């Protein structure tokens, strides 16, 4: 989780944590490619190998609240909770262990490399909650909703499988809708207030935190439609291009764009003052 290192509790020893919760952590996810449903199912005495009927991915799971709540509401589903940051893996593993959820496995992995961890059709759903927005143009390729990433996810989804985004960021939501269309996904629904539209959905830590700061949740659910023959190349875009025209009207500023919006507002205020001031 970005910026978390600075806020680590005083006596936090990462290795110790990872070891303490090792039972629910899979540090080498490539080993289970194609075998998650069987490998993670608890042994059923006298019944031989059993298997989960559904495997879903919580991509960039953070501290694991969403994965644990989803697993509690769907005991027949295996939830793979993945994060690239070892600290998040440790926190998520602690959360899952304390919640006592048998159907969650916490994985250290990179969302840019999903085809190494999952085989075609292995996932029934990919949940992407409040992904790191990477607003700058030069970081655009790292956004987990870029068309290039969405193309990678397509084959991993089972028939009828879904990709769902939730974010506090109107710019990231708008960008991601465009990218989903480029990658040939069909929208099942989109919402500019997903908490109101789907009040029973589990909360993630970021949704809790950012909603308390005034965020609205933008979300969509999409499923792969006919694949584009070739992904047409596109210039990387800054998320600034997706901000509303009039920043003065914008109440809540999306996470990760605070400094940019402050700068843009100052610039605009100066420009207006200059235009308005009489010339000597
Ligand atoms: C803003 S946090 C949101 C966490 C959680 N989903 C939530 O809603 O509370 C974004 C998370 O995505 C993770 N992340 C960013 N890029 C990633 C990648 N390429 N692969 C896996 N995780 C990634 C970060 O480490 C961080 O934990």
XYZ file of N, CA and C in Angstrom, residues 133-137 143 169 171-173 175-176 237-243 257:
60
model
N -4.246 4.919 -8.595
C -4.687 5.568 -9.840
C -3.578 5.891 -10.848
N -2.334 5.999 -10.392
C -1.231 6.368 -11.301
C -1.691 7.466 -12.268
N -1.992 8.673 -11.734
C -2.606 9.713 -12.586
C -1.706 10.260 -13.684
N -0.380 10.191 -13.478
C 0.502 10.838 -14.469
C 0.572 10.058 -15.758
N 0.806 10.860 -16.815
C 0.902 10.264 -18.154
C 1.997 9.203 -18.212
N -1.587 1.493 -14.779
C -2.987 1.415 -14.320
C -3.540 0.024 -14.643
N -12.446 7.767 -7.957
C -11.898 8.723 -8.932
C -12.739 8.773 -10.200
N -12.067 10.645 -12.793
C -11.168 10.519 -13.954
C -10.764 9.073 -14.241
N -10.430 8.305 -13.208
C -10.016 6.917 -13.451
C -11.195 6.097 -13.983
N -12.380 6.379 -13.474
C -13.601 5.687 -13.936
C -13.844 5.970 -15.418
N -11.666 7.076 -17.680
C -10.577 6.463 -18.444
C -10.832 4.957 -18.590
N -11.211 4.299 -17.495
C -11.359 2.839 -17.495
C -12.533 2.396 -18.376
N -2.407 8.666 -21.612
C -3.172 9.840 -21.181
C -2.937 10.109 -19.700
N -2.857 11.381 -19.363
C -2.858 11.767 -17.955
C -4.309 11.748 -17.474
N -4.526 11.419 -16.200
C -5.907 11.469 -15.693
C -6.408 12.908 -15.582
N -5.504 13.865 -15.665
C -5.923 15.281 -15.679
C -6.879 15.531 -16.847
N -6.669 14.811 -17.955
C -7.541 14.986 -19.134
C -8.991 14.601 -18.839
N -9.209 13.859 -17.755
C -10.560 13.363 -17.447
C -11.204 14.102 -16.270
N -10.536 15.162 -15.819
C -11.137 15.966 -14.742
C -12.286 16.784 -15.313
N -4.845 12.713 -6.547
C -4.816 13.868 -7.446
C -4.918 15.184 -6.674
